[in-house]
PDB file of C-alpha atoms in Angstrom:
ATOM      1  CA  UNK S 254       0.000   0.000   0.000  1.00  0.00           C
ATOM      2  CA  UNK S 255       3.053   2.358   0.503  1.00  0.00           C
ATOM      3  CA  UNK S 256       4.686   1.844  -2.468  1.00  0.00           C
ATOM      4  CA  UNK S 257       1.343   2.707  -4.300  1.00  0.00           C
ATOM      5  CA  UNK S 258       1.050   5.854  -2.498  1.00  0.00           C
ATOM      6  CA  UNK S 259       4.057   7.109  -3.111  1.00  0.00           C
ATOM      7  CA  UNK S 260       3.807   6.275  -6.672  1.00  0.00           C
ATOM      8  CA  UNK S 261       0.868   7.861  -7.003  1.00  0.00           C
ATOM      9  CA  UNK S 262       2.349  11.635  -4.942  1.00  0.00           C
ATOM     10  CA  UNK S 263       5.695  11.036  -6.703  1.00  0.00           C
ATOM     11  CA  UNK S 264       6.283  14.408  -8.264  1.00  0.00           C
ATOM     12  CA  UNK S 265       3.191  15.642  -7.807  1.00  0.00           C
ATOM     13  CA  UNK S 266       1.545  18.809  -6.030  1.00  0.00           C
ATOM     14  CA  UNK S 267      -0.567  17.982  -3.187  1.00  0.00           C
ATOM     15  CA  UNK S 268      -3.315  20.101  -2.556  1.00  0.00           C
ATOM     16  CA  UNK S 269      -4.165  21.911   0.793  1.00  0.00           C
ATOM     17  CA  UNK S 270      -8.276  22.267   0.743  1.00  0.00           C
ATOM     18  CA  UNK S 271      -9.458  23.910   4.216  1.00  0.00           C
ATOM     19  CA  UNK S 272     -11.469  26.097   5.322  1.00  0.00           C
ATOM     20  CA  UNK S 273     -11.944  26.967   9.376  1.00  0.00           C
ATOM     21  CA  UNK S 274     -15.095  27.896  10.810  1.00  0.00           C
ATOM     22  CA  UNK S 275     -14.289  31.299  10.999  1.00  0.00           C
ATOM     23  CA  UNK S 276     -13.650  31.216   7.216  1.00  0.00           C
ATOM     24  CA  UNK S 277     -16.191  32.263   4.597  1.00  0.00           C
ATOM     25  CA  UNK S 278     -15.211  29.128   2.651  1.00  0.00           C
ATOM     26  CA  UNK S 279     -15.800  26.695   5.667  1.00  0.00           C
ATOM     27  CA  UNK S 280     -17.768  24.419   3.985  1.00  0.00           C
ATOM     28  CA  UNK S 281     -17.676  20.774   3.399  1.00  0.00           C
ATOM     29  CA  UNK S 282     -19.299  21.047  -0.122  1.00  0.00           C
ATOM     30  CA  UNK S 283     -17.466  23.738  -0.677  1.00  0.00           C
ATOM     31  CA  UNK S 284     -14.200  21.793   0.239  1.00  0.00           C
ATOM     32  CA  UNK S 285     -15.053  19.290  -2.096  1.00  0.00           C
ATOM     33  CA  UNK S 286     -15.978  21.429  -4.925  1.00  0.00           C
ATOM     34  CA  UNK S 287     -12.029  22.973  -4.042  1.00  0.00           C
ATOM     35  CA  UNK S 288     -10.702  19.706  -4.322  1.00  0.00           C
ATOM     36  CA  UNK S 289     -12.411  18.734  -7.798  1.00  0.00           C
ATOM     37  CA  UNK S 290     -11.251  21.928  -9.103  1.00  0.00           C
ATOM     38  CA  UNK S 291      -7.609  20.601  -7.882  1.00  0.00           C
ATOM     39  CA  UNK S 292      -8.024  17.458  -9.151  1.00  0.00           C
ATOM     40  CA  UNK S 293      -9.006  18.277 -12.645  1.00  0.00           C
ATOM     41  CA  UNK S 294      -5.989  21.253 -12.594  1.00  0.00           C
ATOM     42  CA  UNK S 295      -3.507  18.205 -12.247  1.00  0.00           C
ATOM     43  CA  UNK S 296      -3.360  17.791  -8.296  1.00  0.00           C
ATOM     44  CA  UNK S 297      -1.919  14.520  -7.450  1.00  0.00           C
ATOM     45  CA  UNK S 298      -3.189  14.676  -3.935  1.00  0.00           C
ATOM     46  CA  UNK S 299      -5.456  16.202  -1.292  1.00  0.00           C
ATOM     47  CA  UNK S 300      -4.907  17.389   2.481  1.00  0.00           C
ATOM     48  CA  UNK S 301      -8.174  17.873   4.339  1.00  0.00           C
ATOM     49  CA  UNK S 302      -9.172  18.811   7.686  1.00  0.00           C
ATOM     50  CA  UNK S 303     -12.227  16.958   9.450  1.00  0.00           C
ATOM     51  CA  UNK S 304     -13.651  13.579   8.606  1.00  0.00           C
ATOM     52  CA  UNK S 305     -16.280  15.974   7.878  1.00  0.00           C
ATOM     53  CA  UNK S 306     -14.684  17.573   4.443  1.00  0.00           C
ATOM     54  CA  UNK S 307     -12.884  14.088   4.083  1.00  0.00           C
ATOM     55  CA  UNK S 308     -15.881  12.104   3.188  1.00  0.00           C
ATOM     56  CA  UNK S 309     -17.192  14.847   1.254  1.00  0.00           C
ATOM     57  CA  UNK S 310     -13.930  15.246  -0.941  1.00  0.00           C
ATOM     58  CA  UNK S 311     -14.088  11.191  -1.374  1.00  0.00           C
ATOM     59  CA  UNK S 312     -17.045  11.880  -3.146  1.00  0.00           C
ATOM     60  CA  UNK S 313     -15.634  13.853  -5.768  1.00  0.00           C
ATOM     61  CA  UNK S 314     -12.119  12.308  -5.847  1.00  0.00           C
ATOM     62  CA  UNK S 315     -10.012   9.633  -6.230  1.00  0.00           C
ATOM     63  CA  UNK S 316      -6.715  10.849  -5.322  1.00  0.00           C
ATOM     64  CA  UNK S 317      -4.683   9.685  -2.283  1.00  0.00           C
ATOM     65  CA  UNK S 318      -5.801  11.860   0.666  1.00  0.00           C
ATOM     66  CA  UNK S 319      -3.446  13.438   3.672  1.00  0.00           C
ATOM     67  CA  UNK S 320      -6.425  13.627   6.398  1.00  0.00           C
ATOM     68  CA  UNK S 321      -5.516  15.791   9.658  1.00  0.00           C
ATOM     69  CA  UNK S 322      -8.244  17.174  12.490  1.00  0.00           C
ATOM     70  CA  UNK S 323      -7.482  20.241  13.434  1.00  0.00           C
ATOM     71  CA  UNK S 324      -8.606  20.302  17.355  1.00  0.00           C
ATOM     72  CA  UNK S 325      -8.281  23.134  20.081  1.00  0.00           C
ATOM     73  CA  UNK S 326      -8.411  21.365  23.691  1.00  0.00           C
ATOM     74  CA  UNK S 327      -9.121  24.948  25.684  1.00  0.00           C
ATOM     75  CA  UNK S 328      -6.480  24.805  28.403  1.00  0.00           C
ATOM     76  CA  UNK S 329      -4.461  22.426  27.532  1.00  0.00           C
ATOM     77  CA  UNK S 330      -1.844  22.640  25.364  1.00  0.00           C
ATOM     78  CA  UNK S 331      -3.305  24.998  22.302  1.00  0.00           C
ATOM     79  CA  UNK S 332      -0.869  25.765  20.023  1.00  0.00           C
ATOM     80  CA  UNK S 333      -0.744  22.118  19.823  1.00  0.00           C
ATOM     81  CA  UNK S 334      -3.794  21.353  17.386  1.00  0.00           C
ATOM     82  CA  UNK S 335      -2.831  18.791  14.455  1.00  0.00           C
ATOM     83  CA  UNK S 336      -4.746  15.648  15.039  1.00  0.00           C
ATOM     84  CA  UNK S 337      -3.315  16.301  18.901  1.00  0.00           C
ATOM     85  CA  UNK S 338      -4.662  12.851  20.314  1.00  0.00           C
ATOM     86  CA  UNK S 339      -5.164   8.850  19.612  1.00  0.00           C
ATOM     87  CA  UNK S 340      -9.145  10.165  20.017  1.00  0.00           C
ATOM     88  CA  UNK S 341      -8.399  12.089  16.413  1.00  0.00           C
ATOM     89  CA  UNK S 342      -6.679   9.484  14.635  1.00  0.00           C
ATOM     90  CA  UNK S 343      -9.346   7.030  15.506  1.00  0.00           C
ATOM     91  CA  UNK S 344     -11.611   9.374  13.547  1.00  0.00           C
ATOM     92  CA  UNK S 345      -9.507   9.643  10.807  1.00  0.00           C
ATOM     93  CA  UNK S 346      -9.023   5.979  10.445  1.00  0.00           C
ATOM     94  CA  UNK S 347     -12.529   5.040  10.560  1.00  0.00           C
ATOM     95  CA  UNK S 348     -12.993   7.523   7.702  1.00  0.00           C
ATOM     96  CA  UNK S 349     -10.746   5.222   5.365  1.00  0.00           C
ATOM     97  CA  UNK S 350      -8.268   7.842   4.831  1.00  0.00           C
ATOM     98  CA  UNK S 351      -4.919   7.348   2.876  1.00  0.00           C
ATOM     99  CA  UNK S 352      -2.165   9.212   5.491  1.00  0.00           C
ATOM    100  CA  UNK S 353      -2.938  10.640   8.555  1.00  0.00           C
ATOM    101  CA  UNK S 354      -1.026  13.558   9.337  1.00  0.00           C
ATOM    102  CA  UNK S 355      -0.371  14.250  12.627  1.00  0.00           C
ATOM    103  CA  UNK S 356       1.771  17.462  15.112  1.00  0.00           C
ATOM    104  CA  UNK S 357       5.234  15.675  15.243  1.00  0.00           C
ATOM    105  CA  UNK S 358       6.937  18.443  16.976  1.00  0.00           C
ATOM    106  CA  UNK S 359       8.363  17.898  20.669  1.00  0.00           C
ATOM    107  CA  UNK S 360       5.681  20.607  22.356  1.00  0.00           C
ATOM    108  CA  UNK S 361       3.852  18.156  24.968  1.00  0.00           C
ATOM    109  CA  UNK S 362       0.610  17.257  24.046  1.00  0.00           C
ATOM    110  CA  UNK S 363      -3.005  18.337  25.004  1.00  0.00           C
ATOM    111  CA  UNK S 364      -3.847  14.123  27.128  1.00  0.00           C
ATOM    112  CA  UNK S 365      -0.391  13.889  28.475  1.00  0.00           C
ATOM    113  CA  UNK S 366       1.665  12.025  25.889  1.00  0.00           C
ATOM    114  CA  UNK S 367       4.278  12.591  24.287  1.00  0.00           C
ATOM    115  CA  UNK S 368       4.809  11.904  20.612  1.00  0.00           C
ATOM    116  CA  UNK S 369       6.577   8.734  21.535  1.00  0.00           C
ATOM    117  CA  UNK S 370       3.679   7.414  23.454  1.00  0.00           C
ATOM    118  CA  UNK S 371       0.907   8.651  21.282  1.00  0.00           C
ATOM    119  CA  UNK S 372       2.532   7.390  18.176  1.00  0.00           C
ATOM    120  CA  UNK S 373       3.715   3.816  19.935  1.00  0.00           C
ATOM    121  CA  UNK S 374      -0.054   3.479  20.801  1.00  0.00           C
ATOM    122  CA  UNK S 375      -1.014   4.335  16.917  1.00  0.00           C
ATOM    123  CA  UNK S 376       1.497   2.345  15.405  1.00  0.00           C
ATOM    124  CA  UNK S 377       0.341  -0.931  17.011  1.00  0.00           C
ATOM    125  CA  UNK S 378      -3.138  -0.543  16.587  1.00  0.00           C
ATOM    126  CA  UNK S 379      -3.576  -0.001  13.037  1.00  0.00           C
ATOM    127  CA  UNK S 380      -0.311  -1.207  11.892  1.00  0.00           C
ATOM    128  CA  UNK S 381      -1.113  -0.620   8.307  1.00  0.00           C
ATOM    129  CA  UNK S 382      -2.364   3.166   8.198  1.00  0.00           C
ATOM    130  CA  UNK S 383       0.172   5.327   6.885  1.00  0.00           C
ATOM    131  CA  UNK S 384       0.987   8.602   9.056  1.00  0.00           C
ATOM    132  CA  UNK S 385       2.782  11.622   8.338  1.00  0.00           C
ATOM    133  CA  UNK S 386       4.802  14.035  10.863  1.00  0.00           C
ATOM    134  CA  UNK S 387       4.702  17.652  10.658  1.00  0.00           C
ATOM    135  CA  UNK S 388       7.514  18.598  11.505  1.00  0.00           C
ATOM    136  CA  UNK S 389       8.871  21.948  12.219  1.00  0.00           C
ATOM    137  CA  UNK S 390      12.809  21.185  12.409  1.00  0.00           C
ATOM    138  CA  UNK S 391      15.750  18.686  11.089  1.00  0.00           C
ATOM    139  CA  UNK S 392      15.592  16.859  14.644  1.00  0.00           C
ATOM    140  CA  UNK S 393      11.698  16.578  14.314  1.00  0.00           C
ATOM    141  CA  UNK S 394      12.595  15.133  11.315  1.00  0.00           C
ATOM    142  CA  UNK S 395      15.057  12.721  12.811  1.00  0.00           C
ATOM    143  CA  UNK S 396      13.042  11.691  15.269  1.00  0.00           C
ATOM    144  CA  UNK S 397       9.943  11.077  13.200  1.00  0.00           C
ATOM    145  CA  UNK S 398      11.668   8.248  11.199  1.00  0.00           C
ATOM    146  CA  UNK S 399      13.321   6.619  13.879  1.00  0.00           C
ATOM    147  CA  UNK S 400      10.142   6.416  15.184  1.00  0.00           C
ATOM    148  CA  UNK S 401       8.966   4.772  12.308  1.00  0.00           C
ATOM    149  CA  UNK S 402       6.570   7.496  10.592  1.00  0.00           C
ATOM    150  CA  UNK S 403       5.938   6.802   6.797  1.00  0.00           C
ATOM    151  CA  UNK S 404       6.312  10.590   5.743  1.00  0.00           C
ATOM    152  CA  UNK S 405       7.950  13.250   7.211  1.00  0.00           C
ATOM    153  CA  UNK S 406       6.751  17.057   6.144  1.00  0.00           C
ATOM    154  CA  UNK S 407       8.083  20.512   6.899  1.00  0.00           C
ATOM    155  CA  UNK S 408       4.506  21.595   7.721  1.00  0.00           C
ATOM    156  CA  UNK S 409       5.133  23.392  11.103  1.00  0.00           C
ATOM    157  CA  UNK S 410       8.154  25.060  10.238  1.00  0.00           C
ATOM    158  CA  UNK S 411       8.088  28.665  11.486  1.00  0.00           C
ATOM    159  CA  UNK S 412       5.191  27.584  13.269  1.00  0.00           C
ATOM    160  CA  UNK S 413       6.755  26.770  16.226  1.00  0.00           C
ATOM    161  CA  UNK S 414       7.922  29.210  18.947  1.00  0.00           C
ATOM    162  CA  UNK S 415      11.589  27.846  18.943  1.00  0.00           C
ATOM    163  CA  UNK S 416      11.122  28.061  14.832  1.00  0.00           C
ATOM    164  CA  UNK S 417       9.575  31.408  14.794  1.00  0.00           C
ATOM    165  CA  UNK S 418      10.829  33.727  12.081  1.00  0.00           C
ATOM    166  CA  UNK S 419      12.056  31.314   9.960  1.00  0.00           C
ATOM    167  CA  UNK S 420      12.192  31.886   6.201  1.00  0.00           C
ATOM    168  CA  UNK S 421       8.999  29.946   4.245  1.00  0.00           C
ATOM    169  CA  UNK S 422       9.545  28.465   2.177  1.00  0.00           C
ATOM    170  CA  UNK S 423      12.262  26.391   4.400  1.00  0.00           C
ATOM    171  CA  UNK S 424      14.198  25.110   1.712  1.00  0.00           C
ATOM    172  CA  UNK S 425      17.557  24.585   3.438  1.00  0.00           C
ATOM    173  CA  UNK S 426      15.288  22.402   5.714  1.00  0.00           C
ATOM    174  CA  UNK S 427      13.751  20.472   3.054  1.00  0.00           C
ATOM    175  CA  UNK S 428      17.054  19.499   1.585  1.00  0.00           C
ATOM    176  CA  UNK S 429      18.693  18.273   4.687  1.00  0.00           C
ATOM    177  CA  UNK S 430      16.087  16.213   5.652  1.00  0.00           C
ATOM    178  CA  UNK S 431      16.290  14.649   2.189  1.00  0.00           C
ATOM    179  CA  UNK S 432      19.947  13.963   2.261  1.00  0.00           C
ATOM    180  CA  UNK S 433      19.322  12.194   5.841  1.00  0.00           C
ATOM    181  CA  UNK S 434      16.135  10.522   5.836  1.00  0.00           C
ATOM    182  CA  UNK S 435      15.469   7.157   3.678  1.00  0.00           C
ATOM    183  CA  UNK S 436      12.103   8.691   4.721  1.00  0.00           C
ATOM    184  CA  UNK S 437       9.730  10.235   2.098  1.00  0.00           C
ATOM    185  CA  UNK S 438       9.759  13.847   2.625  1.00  0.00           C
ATOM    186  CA  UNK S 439       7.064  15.867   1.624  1.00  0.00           C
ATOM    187  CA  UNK S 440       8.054  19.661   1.631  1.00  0.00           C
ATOM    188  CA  UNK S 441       4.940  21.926   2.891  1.00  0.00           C
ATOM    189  CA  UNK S 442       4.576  25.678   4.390  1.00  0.00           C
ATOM    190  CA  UNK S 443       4.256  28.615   2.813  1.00  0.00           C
ATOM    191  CA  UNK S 444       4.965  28.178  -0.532  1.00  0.00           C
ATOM    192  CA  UNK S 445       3.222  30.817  -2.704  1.00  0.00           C
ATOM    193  CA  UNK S 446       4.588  30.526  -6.157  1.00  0.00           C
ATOM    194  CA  UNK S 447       5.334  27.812  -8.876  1.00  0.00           C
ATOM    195  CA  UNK S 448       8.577  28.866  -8.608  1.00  0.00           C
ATOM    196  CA  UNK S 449       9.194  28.192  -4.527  1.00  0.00           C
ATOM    197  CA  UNK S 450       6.666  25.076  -5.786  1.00  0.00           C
ATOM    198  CA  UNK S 451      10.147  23.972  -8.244  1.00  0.00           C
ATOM    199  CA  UNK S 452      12.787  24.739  -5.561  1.00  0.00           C
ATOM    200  CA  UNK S 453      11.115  22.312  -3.097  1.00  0.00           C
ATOM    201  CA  UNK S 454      10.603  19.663  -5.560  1.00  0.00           C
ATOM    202  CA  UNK S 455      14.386  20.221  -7.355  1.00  0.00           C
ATOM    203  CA  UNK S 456      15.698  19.224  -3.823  1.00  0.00           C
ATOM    204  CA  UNK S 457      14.651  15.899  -4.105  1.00  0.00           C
ATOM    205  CA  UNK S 458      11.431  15.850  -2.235  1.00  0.00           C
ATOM    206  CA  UNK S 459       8.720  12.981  -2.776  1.00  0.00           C
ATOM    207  CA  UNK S 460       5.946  15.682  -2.926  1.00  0.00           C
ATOM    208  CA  UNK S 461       5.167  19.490  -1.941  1.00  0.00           C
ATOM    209  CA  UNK S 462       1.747  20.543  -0.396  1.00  0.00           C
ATOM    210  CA  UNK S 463       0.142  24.177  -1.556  1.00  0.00           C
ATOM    211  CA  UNK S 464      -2.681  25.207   0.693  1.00  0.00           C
ATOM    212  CA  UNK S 465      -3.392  29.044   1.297  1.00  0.00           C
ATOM    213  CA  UNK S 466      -2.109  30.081  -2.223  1.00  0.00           C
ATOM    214  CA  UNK S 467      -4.674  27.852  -4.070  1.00  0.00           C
ATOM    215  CA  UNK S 468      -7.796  27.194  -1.734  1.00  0.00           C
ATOM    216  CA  UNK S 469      -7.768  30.331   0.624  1.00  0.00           C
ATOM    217  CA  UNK S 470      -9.305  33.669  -1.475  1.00  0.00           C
ATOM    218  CA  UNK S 471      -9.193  35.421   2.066  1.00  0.00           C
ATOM    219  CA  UNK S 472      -5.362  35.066   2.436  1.00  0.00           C
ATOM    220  CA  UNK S 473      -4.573  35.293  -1.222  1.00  0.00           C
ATOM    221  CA  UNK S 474      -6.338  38.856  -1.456  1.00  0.00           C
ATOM    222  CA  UNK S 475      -4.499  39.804   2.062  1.00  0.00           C
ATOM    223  CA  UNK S 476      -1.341  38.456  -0.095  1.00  0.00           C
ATOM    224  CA  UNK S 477      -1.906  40.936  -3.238  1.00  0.00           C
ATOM    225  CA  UNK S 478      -3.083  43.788  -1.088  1.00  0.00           C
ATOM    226  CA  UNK S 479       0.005  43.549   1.417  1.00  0.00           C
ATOM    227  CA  UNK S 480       2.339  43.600  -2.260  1.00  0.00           C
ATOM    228  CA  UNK S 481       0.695  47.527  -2.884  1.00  0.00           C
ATOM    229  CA  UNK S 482       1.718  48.458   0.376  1.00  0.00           C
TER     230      UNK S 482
END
C-alpha cells in the first residue's frame, strides 16, 4: 500500500483544501468542490481537515488523501492542534483515509503524551495506516523516522515558537532532511509561487503541499493587497 502511495504523490503537487469555521469558505461542499477543481488542474493529492470535508472530498475524488483534524483542547496545550490525540486518529481511520497527518513536533501534548507514546499506541493498533509528521525542524525530522513514521513534512516550520521567524519556504530544511532521511519527505509551508513550488521539488522531495495560495481567497487577497503596500 506504501509503495502505491508514493507512486501515485511522486512528483506531484498535493493540494491543501481547508477552510476553518471562521472562514467564509468553511464548507464541506465547498471543500469538495475545491478539491475537484484541484483534481481536474492536475493535483496529485489532497490534504483535508475533518472527517467531515474528508468524506465529502471522497465523493468527488479519487486521489490519495493526507487527512488531519485540526482540534483546540481549551487549556491544555493549544498551540498544539494537528490531530493532537489517539481520540483524532481514531476518527480519521474510521474515515478510510490514505495518510494521517499528525503534530510531530516535541511541544507536549493536550492528554499527556508525548509523541513517543501517542505514536507507539497508533502504530500498534492499526499497523497498516500510513501517518505523516509535521515537523517543524531537522531533529523533528530525525526523530519522526526513527520512530517509524511513513512521511515526514516541513509543515510546522516557522510555526513553532523555537522556529519562529524562519524563512517559508524552508528550503535549506527540506534538503537536509532529504539527504538524511530514507524517509519520504514531503516539503509543505508557505509556498506561494510555482517557482518556490520547483525549488522544493528540485531538492529531491517525494511531494510538496500548496494550501493558502490555491484554496484560501481570504489570504490570497491579504497576499496581493500587502504587495501595494
Amino acid at each position: 500500500m506504501k509503495k502505491k502511495i508514493i507512486d501515485r504523490i511522486r512528483g506531484k503537487l498535493i493540494v491543501s483544501c481547508q477552510a476553518l469555521p471562521d472562514e467564509p469558505l468553511h464548507s464541506s461542499y465547498i471543500m469538495s468542490r475545491m478539491a475537484y477543481a484541484a483534481m481536474l488542474g492536475g493535483a496529485g493529492g489532497i490534504r483535508a481537515n475533518t472527517v467531515e470535508d474528508i468524506m465529502e472530498i471522497k465523493k468527488t475524488v479519487d486521489l490519495p488523501i493526507i487527512g488531519i483534524i485540526k482540534k483546540v483542547y481549551p487549556g491544555l496545550c493549544e498551540n498544539l492542534y494537528i490531530t493532537p490525540t489517539v481520540k483524532e486518529v481514531d476518527q480519521l481511520v474510521e474515515c478510510g483515509v490514505d495518510i494521517i497527518a499528525l503534530d510531530a513536533t516535541s511541544r507536549p501534548r493536550p492528554d499527556g503524551k508525548t509523541l513517543d507514546e501517542m505514536f507507539s499506541v497508533i502504530r500498534r493498533k492499526y499497523p497498516d495506516q500510513l501517518f505523516m509528521a509535521d515537523c517543524s525542524n531537522f531533529e523533528e525530522g530525525i526523530h519522526a523516522e526513527k520512530l517509524g513514521f511513513d512521511f515526514v513534512g516541513t509543515t510546522l516550520a516557522g510555526y513553532t515558537d523555537y522556529t519562529a521567524g524562519t524563512k517559508l519556504p524552508d528550503i535549506p530544511l527540506m534538503k537536509k532532511l532529504v539527504e538524511n532521511l530514507s524517509t519520504p519527505v514531503i516539503a509543505e509551508g508557505g509556498i506561494w509561487s510555482p517557482e518556490q513550488l520547483k525549488a522544493a521539488m528540485d531538492v529531491g522531495v517525494t511531494a510538496a503541499v500548496v494550501g493558502s495560495a490555491i484554496t484560501r481567497p481570504m489570504e490570497i487577497t491579504k497576499y496581493f493587497i500587502k504587495g501595494l503596500r
